[in-house]
Each structure stands twice: as structure tokens, then as C-alpha cells.
Amino acid sequence: MPEQPNYIYADNAATTPLLQPVLEAMLPYYIENFGNPSAVYKAGRTAKRALEEARERTARCINCLPQEIYFTASGTEADNWAIKGVAHAMAKQGKTQIITSKIEHHAVLHTCAALEKEGFSVIYLDVHENGRVVPEELEAALTDQTALVSIMYANNETGTIQPVSEIGKICRKHGVLFHTDAVQAAGHLPIDVAAQNIDLLSLSAHKFNGPKGIGALYIRQGIFFPNLIDGGTQERGRRAGTENVAGAVGLSVALELACASMAERTARLIPLRDKLTDGLLKIERSRLNGDREHRLPGHISVCFEGIEGESLLLMLDLKGICASSGSACTSGSLDPSHVLLALGIPPEIAHGSLRLSLPDDFTESEADTVLQTVTELVARLRSLSPLWKKTRRG
Amino acid sequence: MAYSEMVMDHFTNPRNVGELDPADGVGEAGNARCGDQMRITLRIRDGIIEDVKFLTLGCGAAIASSSMATEMIKGRPISQAAKLTDRAVAEALGGLPPAKLHCSLLAERAIKLALADYCTRRGLDPAEILGESVPDCPCSCEECSL
């Protein structure tokens, strides 16, 4: 048995540990069944079968066909492929506009920025104070030039869930392709690409207790799409290169386990999340970022006035608590998180953000420790601040 | 973002925290919009920095830089304190990550502005002690470039 960790992990949105059964499902494809899936002999056929079963398992979890799943090396790769692929294919029909939102992950935003340099026009939709895209505003932004709409399923900083089904319906009605970056959502929220009218969807295994280094892109059948990597016939020739068989198996088993336990995990995490949120909001001059109701089950994002996020993270780390922040100082730039700024949070407050994303086995006593520690540390940092007394007086 | 042991020491046990009131010189650098703000207060007797306190809103490097900078000038003549550089602060901390070098510059600026304030209060020309050595704020936001 591994040793019990002596720290509290509250950064599940960054990454998750591999589950033991997932590791066990993967291991045979490293040594015993190491064959190349393209080979004709038995070891190759075994690997090929494992790969195709992984594809089927993954497809079942989001309600698509196995041949609509393409394994990639990451969620970022899937986002890049989806957006650049559609953009380049649609440009041939004269459609050169992309609609996305201001709160997307950099995997989407920087991809869009790269396309702008190529001459595409990109509309970045505002989100409102609650961090959600308004479907009517999206509909109003559509033109006959629109090649693609890309709106994330759930935001990585605030945990806010976007109205994906409504957006899907609008896009389908107008015949515009809809991509969603579901990296934070897959395995944590129900996904049905058919019912939700999703044309392309990105996901990443390590966000749902699968291995790092493997993601997937769902591309609805019939969409004309350029290849990502030319070479052999792997991934139906669209993403060549010998497949990460163990990774694909790990992704699919982790996703299947996550989907099977979703209802139970959600029911357990939401009360814990809400109790911890309420406790944190009792701290003077604190605020919740994003929508309170439409939020990932274990996700809390708050801002504390009068502190800077990185100091808080360092102090939490010294107390054995792993968390995250949207502060500038954690990213190496001077600007605070683009997501928090898009929510209309002033920069001086956005610098004091804290993100807690709870793992499935998070306990009530861990929640109490986190609350007590954060409360003490925020007070300590405020006592160091030259502004706090003034802020407090208003 | 890996910090040196010295940075972590000054971050977890910051020296000279607080505010001298009354103070003989007050210096503020940075602003909260950019994530870092420092306030330095000095007590000066016979040209010697008898006491110095800091208050800092900012990241680990900003707090450690303030703490180290105050240690480096405490008990020193103002002529020596006026020669403090961001580089010396960063070196004394065992180095800072490149993205954090502006924090040591902010500490230098706050201390030099406090020394300038002291001079002005005494009817002296700050340039006589500080010359042209007060660095600009490292950020480029509107407030700081005013």
C-alpha cells in the first residue's frame, strides 16, 4: 500500500492521480501486448483490438460512433486540430469568421490568435458577471461568414458551466459547426454529443483520473476535415504515427469509470463544495467568481481583497495544501487572469484569487482544515498589506 | 516557479514588518492593480537609518524583497542606503526567477522614494544623495507612468 499523503490536494482541475484499475488496464500494453497495432500478426492484432475497444468505450461515454473518436496527445492538441481544421476547411467556402468567448483556455484563445494572423476574423463573446455566455448574444453574432463556434463546456478557472445545449441548438439551426473544449467537463458532467448538437469536442484523460499525454477529439461524421499529421494510416490517416495504445486504453477506462460513478460523486461533492464555499465567503471582503449554481461539482473560485494569490498559494503549500490561483504572479505575466477580468472583476481584486478543485475522495475534515487555514492566512497576508486598513475603512 | 531558500525564509519570516508612525521618510512603490504595492517608513537619526519598516501587498518575491531590502539598510548611513540596487537585493536573496526581478526593483524604488521624502522634508535636494538613481516603476500601466 502506498503511504497516505500528508498533504491535502485541492487542485483537481490541474490534474488528477491515475486510478489503480486504470493503471492495471494499461499495463499489459507496455510489455506483454506491446505489438504495433498496424502489424498483421497476433501481438499486433491484440493491440489493435485494445485500441478499437478503447475507441468504442470512449464513444459510448459521450454518445457518438467509435469512428468519430480520434486519439490525440492532449486536450490542447485536440483544440488546435478542431479549430484550425475547421477554419482551414471552411475558408475554401469563403467562411473566415470564428466565434468564441473571452474566457476560453489559452489552447483555444492562442489558436484563434494564430488564425487571426492568417487573416481569419475572430469574435470574442463577452461573458456576464456570472461567467456565462448568453446564447442570444451568440446567435446575434452569427453571420453567413461564420465557420465555427467554439465555446468551452466548463471553465477551468471559475468552474462555470456554459449553456452548451442551447448553443448547440442555435448552431445547428444556422448550419454552423460547434466545437466545445470539454477538458474540464468530461468525466465530471454528462455529455451527449448527439442530443446536445455538438460537432467537435476535445477532452483530456488526466483530468478524469486517466494518464497524462493522451486526449481525444470527437469529430462528427461527415465533416470535411484536414489531416493533423500526414504519414501512415493511423487514426484513419488523419493523425498519423504509431498509436499510444496503453494511453488510449487508460483514457477510455478512466472515462468509463468516471461516467459510471458520476452521479454518486456529484452528490457527494456538491454539499462539500457548498459548505466550503459558504465558509470562505464568510471571510471579510471575499467574493465567489462565476455562477454559483452552474458550476462543476468540486470547483470553488473566490477572490479575497487585499491579498495577492501567489503568496497565499505559497503559504498554503507550506501548510501542506495544494491549490491554484489566477493571479498574475503564478503565470509569469503582470496581468491577472483573463477569465477573471472578463467577469468584470477589477485587476486589484483579481490578483487575490484562489481556486480549489476537490478530488472525489475529499473529506469533510479536509474541508474544515482548508477553511481554517485559508482564513488564517488571508488575515496574515492582509496584516502585511499597506492598503488593507484603508480598504477596510472603505 | 522555484524560489531560493533565502526567499522562502524571508517570505515565511519577514523582517521589519509594520509601519513607523511618525516616520521621517515614507516611500510607496507599485500599485495594487499590477499586483504589487510596497510602503517603506524610515526613522533617521544623525544620518543613520535607525529603524525601517515595510508593508507589502504582493507575491512571495515581493514580500521577500521588501524584507531583505529593509535588512540591508537598517543601521546604515543614508549615503550607503542610497546606493542600494535591485541587483544587490536579488543577489542577497540567492537570486530571483527572471519573471520576478521586478520585485527587487520595486523594493529599491520604495526605499529610494522614502529617502527622497526624508530629504524633501528636511529641505534638502534628494538628488544630492540619490542622484538620478531612483528607478521607474517596473510595470507599464497608466497609473505608474503618470
Short mmCIF file of N, CA and C in Angstrom, two decimals, chain B:
data_model
loop_
_atom_site.label_atom_id
_atom_site.label_comp_id
_atom_site.label_asym_id
_atom_site.label_seq_id
_atom_site.Cartn_x
_atom_site.Cartn_y
_atom_site.Cartn_z
N MET B 1 7.75 27.65 -10.68
CA MET B 1 8.40 28.83 -10.09
C MET B 1 9.13 28.41 -8.83
N ALA B 2 10.43 28.22 -8.94
CA ALA B 2 11.18 27.77 -7.77
C ALA B 2 11.87 28.95 -7.11
N TYR B 3 11.65 29.12 -5.84
CA TYR B 3 12.30 30.19 -5.07
C TYR B 3 13.46 29.61 -4.29
N SER B 4 14.48 30.44 -4.05
CA SER B 4 15.63 30.02 -3.24
C SER B 4 15.20 29.87 -1.78
N GLU B 5 16.04 29.20 -1.02
CA GLU B 5 15.75 29.03 0.41
C GLU B 5 15.67 30.38 1.11
N MET B 6 16.54 31.30 0.68
CA MET B 6 16.58 32.62 1.30
C MET B 6 15.27 33.37 1.04
N VAL B 7 14.74 33.25 -0.18
CA VAL B 7 13.46 33.90 -0.50
C VAL B 7 12.37 33.32 0.40
N MET B 8 12.35 32.00 0.50
CA MET B 8 11.31 31.36 1.31
C MET B 8 11.45 31.74 2.79
N ASP B 9 12.72 31.89 3.24
CA ASP B 9 12.95 32.29 4.63
C ASP B 9 12.38 33.69 4.88
N HIS B 10 12.69 34.62 3.99
CA HIS B 10 12.20 35.99 4.18
C HIS B 10 10.70 36.10 3.93
N PHE B 11 10.18 35.20 3.09
CA PHE B 11 8.73 35.22 2.85
C PHE B 11 7.98 34.68 4.07
N THR B 12 8.49 33.59 4.64
CA THR B 12 7.76 32.99 5.77
C THR B 12 8.02 33.72 7.09
N ASN B 13 9.21 34.30 7.23
CA ASN B 13 9.52 35.07 8.45
C ASN B 13 9.99 36.46 8.06
N PRO B 14 9.11 37.27 7.52
CA PRO B 14 9.56 38.58 7.05
C PRO B 14 10.06 39.44 8.21
N ARG B 15 11.17 40.15 7.97
CA ARG B 15 11.76 41.05 8.98
C ARG B 15 11.20 42.45 8.76
N ASN B 16 11.11 43.19 9.87
CA ASN B 16 10.77 44.62 9.82
C ASN B 16 9.38 44.90 9.22
N VAL B 17 8.42 44.07 9.58
CA VAL B 17 7.06 44.30 9.09
C VAL B 17 6.40 45.39 9.93
N GLY B 18 5.69 46.27 9.27
CA GLY B 18 4.90 47.26 10.00
C GLY B 18 5.06 48.65 9.44
N GLU B 19 4.76 49.61 10.28
CA GLU B 19 4.75 50.99 9.83
C GLU B 19 5.24 51.87 10.97
N LEU B 20 6.21 52.73 10.70
CA LEU B 20 6.68 53.68 11.72
C LEU B 20 5.80 54.92 11.66
N ASP B 21 5.27 55.30 12.80
CA ASP B 21 4.39 56.46 12.83
C ASP B 21 4.64 57.22 14.13
N PRO B 22 5.24 58.38 14.12
CA PRO B 22 5.61 59.12 12.91
C PRO B 22 6.87 58.55 12.25
N ALA B 23 7.01 58.85 10.97
CA ALA B 23 8.19 58.42 10.23
C ALA B 23 8.91 59.66 9.71
N ASP B 24 10.22 59.51 9.49
CA ASP B 24 11.00 60.63 8.93
C ASP B 24 10.99 60.60 7.41
N GLY B 25 10.62 59.47 6.85
CA GLY B 25 10.53 59.36 5.39
C GLY B 25 9.60 58.23 5.03
N VAL B 26 8.75 58.46 4.04
CA VAL B 26 7.79 57.43 3.60
C VAL B 26 7.95 57.25 2.09
N GLY B 27 8.02 56.00 1.64
CA GLY B 27 8.10 55.74 0.20
C GLY B 27 7.13 54.66 -0.20
N GLU B 28 6.39 54.89 -1.28
CA GLU B 28 5.47 53.87 -1.80
C GLU B 28 5.82 53.57 -3.24
N ALA B 29 5.81 52.28 -3.59
CA ALA B 29 6.10 51.90 -4.97
C ALA B 29 5.10 50.84 -5.41
N GLY B 30 4.85 50.83 -6.71
CA GLY B 30 3.92 49.85 -7.28
C GLY B 30 2.49 50.25 -7.03
N ASN B 31 1.57 49.44 -7.50
CA ASN B 31 0.16 49.66 -7.15
C ASN B 31 -0.60 48.36 -7.26
N ALA B 32 -1.69 48.34 -6.52
CA ALA B 32 -2.43 47.09 -6.36
C ALA B 32 -2.96 46.55 -7.69
N ARG B 33 -3.24 47.44 -8.64
CA ARG B 33 -3.77 46.98 -9.93
C ARG B 33 -2.79 46.03 -10.61
N CYS B 34 -1.48 46.30 -10.40
CA CYS B 34 -0.46 45.45 -11.01
C CYS B 34 -0.05 44.31 -10.09
N GLY B 35 -0.62 44.26 -8.92
CA GLY B 35 -0.39 43.10 -8.06
C GLY B 35 0.64 43.28 -6.98
N ASP B 36 1.41 44.38 -7.02
CA ASP B 36 2.44 44.59 -6.00
C ASP B 36 2.39 46.03 -5.52
N GLN B 37 2.36 46.23 -4.22
CA GLN B 37 2.49 47.57 -3.68
C GLN B 37 3.29 47.52 -2.38
N MET B 38 4.28 48.41 -2.27
CA MET B 38 5.14 48.42 -1.08
C MET B 38 5.11 49.79 -0.44
N ARG B 39 5.19 49.80 0.89
CA ARG B 39 5.27 51.04 1.65
C ARG B 39 6.41 50.91 2.64
N ILE B 40 7.34 51.83 2.54
CA ILE B 40 8.52 51.82 3.41
C ILE B 40 8.47 53.05 4.31
N THR B 41 8.68 52.86 5.60
CA THR B 41 8.77 54.01 6.51
C THR B 41 10.12 53.96 7.22
N LEU B 42 10.74 55.13 7.33
CA LEU B 42 12.09 55.22 7.89
C LEU B 42 12.11 56.10 9.13
N ARG B 43 12.97 55.73 10.10
CA ARG B 43 13.30 56.64 11.19
C ARG B 43 14.80 56.90 11.07
N ILE B 44 15.16 58.16 10.95
CA ILE B 44 16.56 58.52 10.70
C ILE B 44 17.07 59.44 11.80
N ARG B 45 18.21 59.06 12.39
CA ARG B 45 18.86 59.89 13.41
C ARG B 45 20.31 60.09 13.01
N ASP B 46 20.72 61.36 12.96
CA ASP B 46 22.12 61.69 12.65
C ASP B 46 22.59 61.02 11.36
N GLY B 47 21.73 61.02 10.39
CA GLY B 47 22.12 60.47 9.09
C GLY B 47 22.16 58.95 9.05
N ILE B 48 21.69 58.30 10.11
CA ILE B 48 21.70 56.83 10.16
C ILE B 48 20.25 56.33 10.13
N ILE B 49 20.02 55.28 9.40
CA ILE B 49 18.69 54.69 9.39
C ILE B 49 18.54 53.86 10.65
N GLU B 50 17.89 54.47 11.62
CA GLU B 50 17.78 53.83 12.93
C GLU B 50 16.77 52.69 12.89
N ASP B 51 15.70 52.94 12.17
CA ASP B 51 14.69 51.87 12.03
C ASP B 51 14.01 51.98 10.68
N VAL B 52 13.53 50.85 10.19
CA VAL B 52 12.81 50.81 8.91
C VAL B 52 11.77 49.72 8.99
N LYS B 53 10.60 50.02 8.46
CA LYS B 53 9.53 49.02 8.43
C LYS B 53 8.95 48.97 7.02
N PHE B 54 8.36 47.81 6.70
CA PHE B 54 7.71 47.72 5.40
C PHE B 54 6.33 47.09 5.53
N LEU B 55 5.46 47.45 4.60
CA LEU B 55 4.20 46.74 4.40
C LEU B 55 4.13 46.45 2.90
N THR B 56 3.84 45.22 2.54
CA THR B 56 3.81 44.85 1.12
C THR B 56 2.60 43.99 0.80
N LEU B 57 1.92 44.40 -0.26
CA LEU B 57 0.90 43.55 -0.88
C LEU B 57 1.57 42.98 -2.11
N GLY B 58 1.68 41.68 -2.21
CA GLY B 58 2.32 41.14 -3.39
C GLY B 58 2.66 39.68 -3.25
N CYS B 59 3.39 39.21 -4.26
CA CYS B 59 3.72 37.78 -4.32
C CYS B 59 4.86 37.46 -3.34
N GLY B 60 5.26 36.22 -3.30
CA GLY B 60 6.32 35.78 -2.40
C GLY B 60 7.60 36.57 -2.62
N ALA B 61 7.95 36.79 -3.87
CA ALA B 61 9.19 37.51 -4.19
C ALA B 61 9.10 38.96 -3.74
N ALA B 62 7.92 39.56 -3.83
CA ALA B 62 7.76 40.96 -3.43
C ALA B 62 7.92 41.09 -1.92
N ILE B 63 7.32 40.17 -1.19
CA ILE B 63 7.43 40.22 0.27
C ILE B 63 8.87 39.96 0.71
N ALA B 64 9.50 38.95 0.11
CA ALA B 64 10.89 38.62 0.47
C ALA B 64 11.83 39.77 0.09
N SER B 65 11.61 40.39 -1.07
CA SER B 65 12.47 41.50 -1.49
C SER B 65 12.36 42.67 -0.52
N SER B 66 11.12 42.98 -0.07
CA SER B 66 10.95 44.08 0.87
C SER B 66 11.68 43.78 2.16
N SER B 67 11.50 42.56 2.65
CA SER B 67 12.12 42.16 3.90
C SER B 67 13.64 42.24 3.81
N MET B 68 14.19 41.70 2.74
CA MET B 68 15.65 41.70 2.57
C MET B 68 16.18 43.13 2.41
N ALA B 69 15.47 43.94 1.63
CA ALA B 69 15.94 45.30 1.39
C ALA B 69 15.97 46.10 2.69
N THR B 70 14.97 45.90 3.55
CA THR B 70 14.97 46.64 4.82
C THR B 70 16.15 46.18 5.69
N GLU B 71 16.44 44.89 5.67
CA GLU B 71 17.58 44.38 6.44
C GLU B 71 18.89 44.98 5.94
N MET B 72 18.96 45.21 4.62
CA MET B 72 20.21 45.69 4.03
C MET B 72 20.49 47.16 4.34
N ILE B 73 19.45 47.92 4.75
CA ILE B 73 19.69 49.35 5.00
C ILE B 73 19.58 49.70 6.49
N LYS B 74 19.05 48.81 7.27
CA LYS B 74 18.84 49.12 8.69
C LYS B 74 20.19 49.33 9.39
N GLY B 75 20.29 50.45 10.10
CA GLY B 75 21.52 50.74 10.83
C GLY B 75 22.62 51.36 9.97
N ARG B 76 22.31 51.55 8.69
CA ARG B 76 23.32 52.09 7.76
C ARG B 76 23.15 53.59 7.58
N PRO B 77 24.22 54.28 7.23
CA PRO B 77 24.07 55.70 6.90
C PRO B 77 23.24 55.86 5.63
N ILE B 78 22.51 57.00 5.54
CA ILE B 78 21.64 57.15 4.37
C ILE B 78 22.45 57.19 3.07
N SER B 79 23.69 57.68 3.17
CA SER B 79 24.50 57.71 1.94
C SER B 79 24.74 56.30 1.41
N GLN B 80 24.83 55.35 2.31
CA GLN B 80 25.04 53.95 1.89
C GLN B 80 23.72 53.33 1.40
N ALA B 81 22.65 53.65 2.14
CA ALA B 81 21.34 53.12 1.73
C ALA B 81 20.96 53.61 0.34
N ALA B 82 21.40 54.83 0.03
CA ALA B 82 21.07 55.41 -1.27
C ALA B 82 21.72 54.64 -2.42
N LYS B 83 22.69 53.80 -2.09
CA LYS B 83 23.38 53.04 -3.15
C LYS B 83 22.78 51.64 -3.35
N LEU B 84 21.72 51.35 -2.60
CA LEU B 84 21.08 50.03 -2.75
C LEU B 84 20.62 49.81 -4.19
N THR B 85 20.84 48.62 -4.71
CA THR B 85 20.35 48.33 -6.07
C THR B 85 19.46 47.09 -6.04
N ASP B 86 18.62 47.00 -7.04
CA ASP B 86 17.75 45.83 -7.16
C ASP B 86 18.59 44.56 -7.28
N ARG B 87 19.69 44.70 -7.99
CA ARG B 87 20.55 43.54 -8.20
C ARG B 87 21.12 43.02 -6.88
N ALA B 88 21.53 43.98 -6.02
CA ALA B 88 22.08 43.57 -4.72
C ALA B 88 21.01 42.86 -3.88
N VAL B 89 19.77 43.36 -3.96
CA VAL B 89 18.68 42.72 -3.20
C VAL B 89 18.45 41.31 -3.74
N ALA B 90 18.38 41.17 -5.06
CA ALA B 90 18.14 39.86 -5.67
C ALA B 90 19.28 38.90 -5.33
N GLU B 91 20.52 39.41 -5.37
CA GLU B 91 21.68 38.54 -5.06
C GLU B 91 21.65 38.09 -3.61
N ALA B 92 21.32 39.04 -2.71
CA ALA B 92 21.26 38.69 -1.29
C ALA B 92 20.20 37.62 -1.03
N LEU B 93 19.19 37.59 -1.90
CA LEU B 93 18.12 36.59 -1.76
C LEU B 93 18.50 35.25 -2.41
N GLY B 94 19.70 35.18 -2.92
CA GLY B 94 20.11 33.95 -3.59
C GLY B 94 19.50 33.85 -4.98
N GLY B 95 19.18 35.00 -5.55
CA GLY B 95 18.61 35.04 -6.91
C GLY B 95 17.09 35.01 -6.90
N LEU B 96 16.52 35.59 -7.97
CA LEU B 96 15.06 35.57 -8.15
C LEU B 96 14.77 35.02 -9.54
N PRO B 97 13.64 34.34 -9.72
CA PRO B 97 13.29 33.90 -11.07
C PRO B 97 13.18 35.13 -12.00
N PRO B 98 13.54 35.00 -13.26
CA PRO B 98 13.53 36.16 -14.17
C PRO B 98 12.22 36.95 -14.14
N ALA B 99 11.09 36.26 -14.06
CA ALA B 99 9.80 36.95 -14.07
C ALA B 99 9.57 37.74 -12.79
N LYS B 100 10.44 37.55 -11.80
CA LYS B 100 10.23 38.19 -10.50
C LYS B 100 11.25 39.28 -10.20
N LEU B 101 12.14 39.54 -11.15
CA LEU B 101 13.19 40.53 -10.89
C LEU B 101 12.61 41.91 -10.61
N HIS B 102 11.43 42.18 -11.17
CA HIS B 102 10.82 43.49 -10.94
C HIS B 102 10.48 43.70 -9.46
N CYS B 103 10.33 42.61 -8.71
CA CYS B 103 10.00 42.75 -7.29
C CYS B 103 11.15 43.40 -6.53
N SER B 104 12.40 43.03 -6.87
CA SER B 104 13.54 43.63 -6.18
C SER B 104 13.68 45.10 -6.61
N LEU B 105 13.32 45.38 -7.85
CA LEU B 105 13.36 46.76 -8.33
C LEU B 105 12.34 47.62 -7.58
N LEU B 106 11.20 47.02 -7.32
CA LEU B 106 10.15 47.74 -6.59
C LEU B 106 10.63 48.07 -5.17
N ALA B 107 11.35 47.15 -4.56
CA ALA B 107 11.88 47.38 -3.21
C ALA B 107 12.89 48.52 -3.23
N GLU B 108 13.76 48.49 -4.24
CA GLU B 108 14.75 49.56 -4.37
C GLU B 108 14.04 50.91 -4.53
N ARG B 109 13.01 50.91 -5.37
CA ARG B 109 12.29 52.16 -5.64
C ARG B 109 11.60 52.69 -4.37
N ALA B 110 10.96 51.80 -3.62
CA ALA B 110 10.24 52.24 -2.42
C ALA B 110 11.22 52.84 -1.40
N ILE B 111 12.37 52.20 -1.24
CA ILE B 111 13.36 52.71 -0.29
C ILE B 111 13.92 54.06 -0.75
N LYS B 112 14.20 54.17 -2.02
CA LYS B 112 14.76 55.43 -2.52
C LYS B 112 13.73 56.56 -2.46
N LEU B 113 12.48 56.22 -2.68
CA LEU B 113 11.44 57.25 -2.56
C LEU B 113 11.28 57.69 -1.11
N ALA B 114 11.47 56.75 -0.18
CA ALA B 114 11.40 57.11 1.25
C ALA B 114 12.58 58.01 1.62
N LEU B 115 13.76 57.72 1.08
CA LEU B 115 14.93 58.57 1.33
C LEU B 115 14.72 59.96 0.72
N ALA B 116 14.14 59.98 -0.47
CA ALA B 116 13.86 61.26 -1.13
C ALA B 116 12.87 62.07 -0.31
N ASP B 117 11.87 61.37 0.23
CA ASP B 117 10.86 62.04 1.07
C ASP B 117 11.54 62.65 2.31
N TYR B 118 12.45 61.90 2.90
CA TYR B 118 13.20 62.40 4.06
C TYR B 118 13.95 63.69 3.70
N CYS B 119 14.63 63.64 2.57
CA CYS B 119 15.40 64.82 2.14
C CYS B 119 14.49 66.02 1.93
N THR B 120 13.40 65.79 1.24
CA THR B 120 12.47 66.88 0.93
C THR B 120 11.94 67.49 2.22
N ARG B 121 11.58 66.62 3.15
CA ARG B 121 11.08 67.13 4.43
C ARG B 121 12.10 68.00 5.14
N ARG B 122 13.36 67.68 4.97
CA ARG B 122 14.43 68.42 5.63
C ARG B 122 14.91 69.62 4.81
N GLY B 123 14.25 69.86 3.69
CA GLY B 123 14.63 70.97 2.84
C GLY B 123 15.91 70.71 2.06
N LEU B 124 16.24 69.41 1.91
CA LEU B 124 17.44 69.06 1.14
C LEU B 124 17.03 68.64 -0.27
N ASP B 125 17.96 68.70 -1.18
CA ASP B 125 17.69 68.25 -2.54
C ASP B 125 17.96 66.74 -2.61
N PRO B 126 16.92 65.93 -2.86
CA PRO B 126 17.13 64.47 -2.88
C PRO B 126 18.22 64.05 -3.85
N ALA B 127 18.38 64.84 -4.91
CA ALA B 127 19.37 64.46 -5.92
C ALA B 127 20.78 64.43 -5.36
N GLU B 128 21.00 65.21 -4.31
CA GLU B 128 22.36 65.24 -3.74
C GLU B 128 22.77 63.89 -3.17
N ILE B 129 21.79 63.18 -2.60
CA ILE B 129 22.10 61.86 -2.06
C ILE B 129 21.84 60.76 -3.09
N LEU B 130 20.70 60.91 -3.76
CA LEU B 130 20.25 59.81 -4.63
C LEU B 130 20.71 59.96 -6.07
N GLY B 131 21.09 61.17 -6.46
CA GLY B 131 21.44 61.39 -7.86
C GLY B 131 20.25 61.07 -8.74
N GLU B 132 20.50 60.37 -9.79
CA GLU B 132 19.42 60.00 -10.72
C GLU B 132 19.04 58.54 -10.53
N SER B 133 19.31 58.04 -9.32
CA SER B 133 19.27 56.58 -9.19
C SER B 133 17.90 56.00 -8.82
N VAL B 134 16.84 56.84 -8.68
CA VAL B 134 15.53 56.25 -8.35
C VAL B 134 14.96 55.56 -9.60
N PRO B 135 14.80 54.25 -9.56
CA PRO B 135 14.33 53.58 -10.77
C PRO B 135 12.83 53.83 -10.99
N ASP B 136 12.42 53.77 -12.24
CA ASP B 136 10.99 53.88 -12.56
C ASP B 136 10.29 52.61 -12.09
N CYS B 137 8.97 52.73 -11.96
CA CYS B 137 8.19 51.55 -11.61
C CYS B 137 8.35 50.51 -12.73
N PRO B 138 8.57 49.24 -12.38
CA PRO B 138 8.82 48.24 -13.42
C PRO B 138 7.60 47.93 -14.30
N CYS B 139 6.43 48.27 -13.83
CA CYS B 139 5.28 47.94 -14.68
C CYS B 139 5.06 49.09 -15.66
N SER B 140 4.19 48.89 -16.62
CA SER B 140 4.00 49.92 -17.62
C SER B 140 2.55 50.38 -17.64
N CYS B 141 1.86 50.23 -16.51
CA CYS B 141 0.45 50.60 -16.51
C CYS B 141 0.31 52.12 -16.45
N GLU B 142 -0.90 52.58 -16.71
CA GLU B 142 -1.13 54.03 -16.83
C GLU B 142 -0.78 54.76 -15.54
N GLU B 143 -1.23 54.20 -14.41
CA GLU B 143 -1.00 54.89 -13.14
C GLU B 143 0.48 55.13 -12.89
N CYS B 144 1.29 54.10 -13.17
CA CYS B 144 2.69 54.19 -12.82
C CYS B 144 3.46 55.08 -13.78
N SER B 145 2.99 55.20 -15.00
CA SER B 145 3.74 56.01 -15.94
C SER B 145 3.34 57.49 -15.86
N LEU B 146 2.40 57.78 -14.98
CA LEU B 146 1.99 59.18 -14.83
C LEU B 146 3.13 60.01 -14.23
#
